[in-house]
């Protein structure tokens, strides 16, 4: 099923609470709510994960695998623009967040303009490396 | 040439020194006195340095740049003088940090550093706008903008306060201010001049560049500061007349031009078209298109944001109020960029460079593009705190520059005429990697054809009507 969100949702305020980090929203990658939850936890726990080792990641991955829906939901991917700034401890105003959203949205058009072709090229390049 | 006035180009000064018209000491003292007298008029100098090693008995030059006074963007570290980077609270520097490699090379060649020059805060900004230091005055037209971020370098060179200046170019920060002030700006191949000891903005795009009044002057500085190649220029470095001959004697380049990658203002386009039509017939020239322009510009912009975010992350976290809105506007988006975009831009970089070389630089030596497609705006149009601020005008100002940094190719801008407002129109000449000598040779031919033997820009009058030409009278 083809699901390609076309409009990058510009975050309105910083204090929204969903857990999806902003970069994910910019990629227009369809994700379920459960996947968003897992990704958000991964990002927010990153410093702990570094000391916790690989087991933590595997544990999270196994949880994600159990809840993957047959049809991913695409909603709410961009509603949590401020989360990544919170994770990094970088203060940002609502106006700046809006600006960041505009910049990311504008650049996303460039990165999405040749998705399939570039993806294929990357795959081909990887295949060549494997063959070599 | 008057006997009591120094020549307006570095080449001219070196010839005069070699001929014994001035002693090294006389020339240096004249340059120091001159910059002290005129610096305030153009608001481009942050500090004037004492010259401690000028011997009273030093008469004839022993090294290539003896007697030559330079001043640089305040982003180059010295062990005894850390760079301010255009900020009242300069970034901390490791006690082990060495002086910038480019400055060390200039020192060894005999150059004297007269002053440090203002710049956009942390090199973030397409203009000389600053909350931290004075905003410089364009010597050609007070109401016209000064491009950034090497704004002080362009103003000082255009005003005749120094013969040449080093700057840094991450997304046009050497070429853009040079174009706004009607002087030459050279962005060499990435890495040709070492960026060791230079505060970074986006390390994989940062390039140390040169702003000068003449292509021959830029060639001399490049021969001194470059870490490799340029054998032809180095061989004649000791004799500026010979170096000029070498630049004029090289074979005519094959040219291609693309003036429609982005909309170009009508009067600017007329000047550019007239320029290529008047080139000597020995320079074959063909039109081409640049369908990749927006994509490569996007890659460059994204990399700039991401790397600037990484560079400024400690300040964004712990002292956000110390950074201006301009710096934050450059760095903050980088935090939100997906890592896969950055990885893709990096992975595509070498392929794009190969492709552009294959498609453009097999059949041609130089690709010509506009430098400022919308011409040179007024300060108030592009100053973000002005009521007349026009975001599109600001974006247009640097639109033609960043893709060259992504590719890492050399590029040179120089004026070729004036627009309907009497302001300079510059062309951007891009070459394949390490083709600096050819670019400089082309620029020098144009300079001699269009402007004669006195560089690209006449030394201006100051606001009180006096000339800024350097006098040796004390």
Coordinates of N, CA and C in Angstrom, one line a residue, chain A residues 22 29 43 47-48 59 66 77 80 97 106 118-119 123 132:
Chain A
X22 N 12.5 14.8 15.6 CA 12.2 15.6 14.4 C 12.8 15.0 13.1
X29 N 8.9 8.8 6.5 CA 8.9 7.3 6.6 C 7.7 6.9 7.4
X43 N 16.0 7.1 21.4 CA 16.7 8.4 21.3 C 16.9 9.0 22.7
X47 N 22.1 8.1 25.9 CA 23.3 8.1 26.8 C 23.3 6.8 27.7
X48 N 22.1 6.4 28.1 CA 22.1 5.2 29.0 C 22.5 4.0 28.2
X59 N 16.7 -5.7 23.1 CA 15.4 -5.8 23.9 C 14.3 -4.9 23.2
X66 N 7.3 -7.2 17.9 CA 6.0 -7.7 18.3 C 4.8 -6.9 18.1
X77 N 3.9 11.8 12.6 CA 5.4 11.7 12.5 C 6.1 13.0 12.8
X80 N 6.4 16.2 16.9 CA 7.3 16.2 18.1 C 8.6 16.9 17.8
X97 N 11.9 27.1 16.3 CA 11.4 25.7 16.0 C 10.7 25.8 14.6
X106 N 12.0 22.5 3.4 CA 12.6 22.9 2.1 C 13.6 21.9 1.6
X118 N 17.9 7.2 -6.3 CA 19.1 7.2 -5.4 C 19.2 5.9 -4.6
X119 N 18.0 5.5 -4.1 CA 18.0 4.2 -3.3 C 18.5 3.1 -4.1
X123 N 21.7 0.8 -3.5 CA 21.6 -0.7 -3.4 C 22.6 -1.3 -4.3
X132 N 32.5 -7.7 -4.8 CA 33.9 -7.6 -4.7 C 34.5 -8.3 -3.5

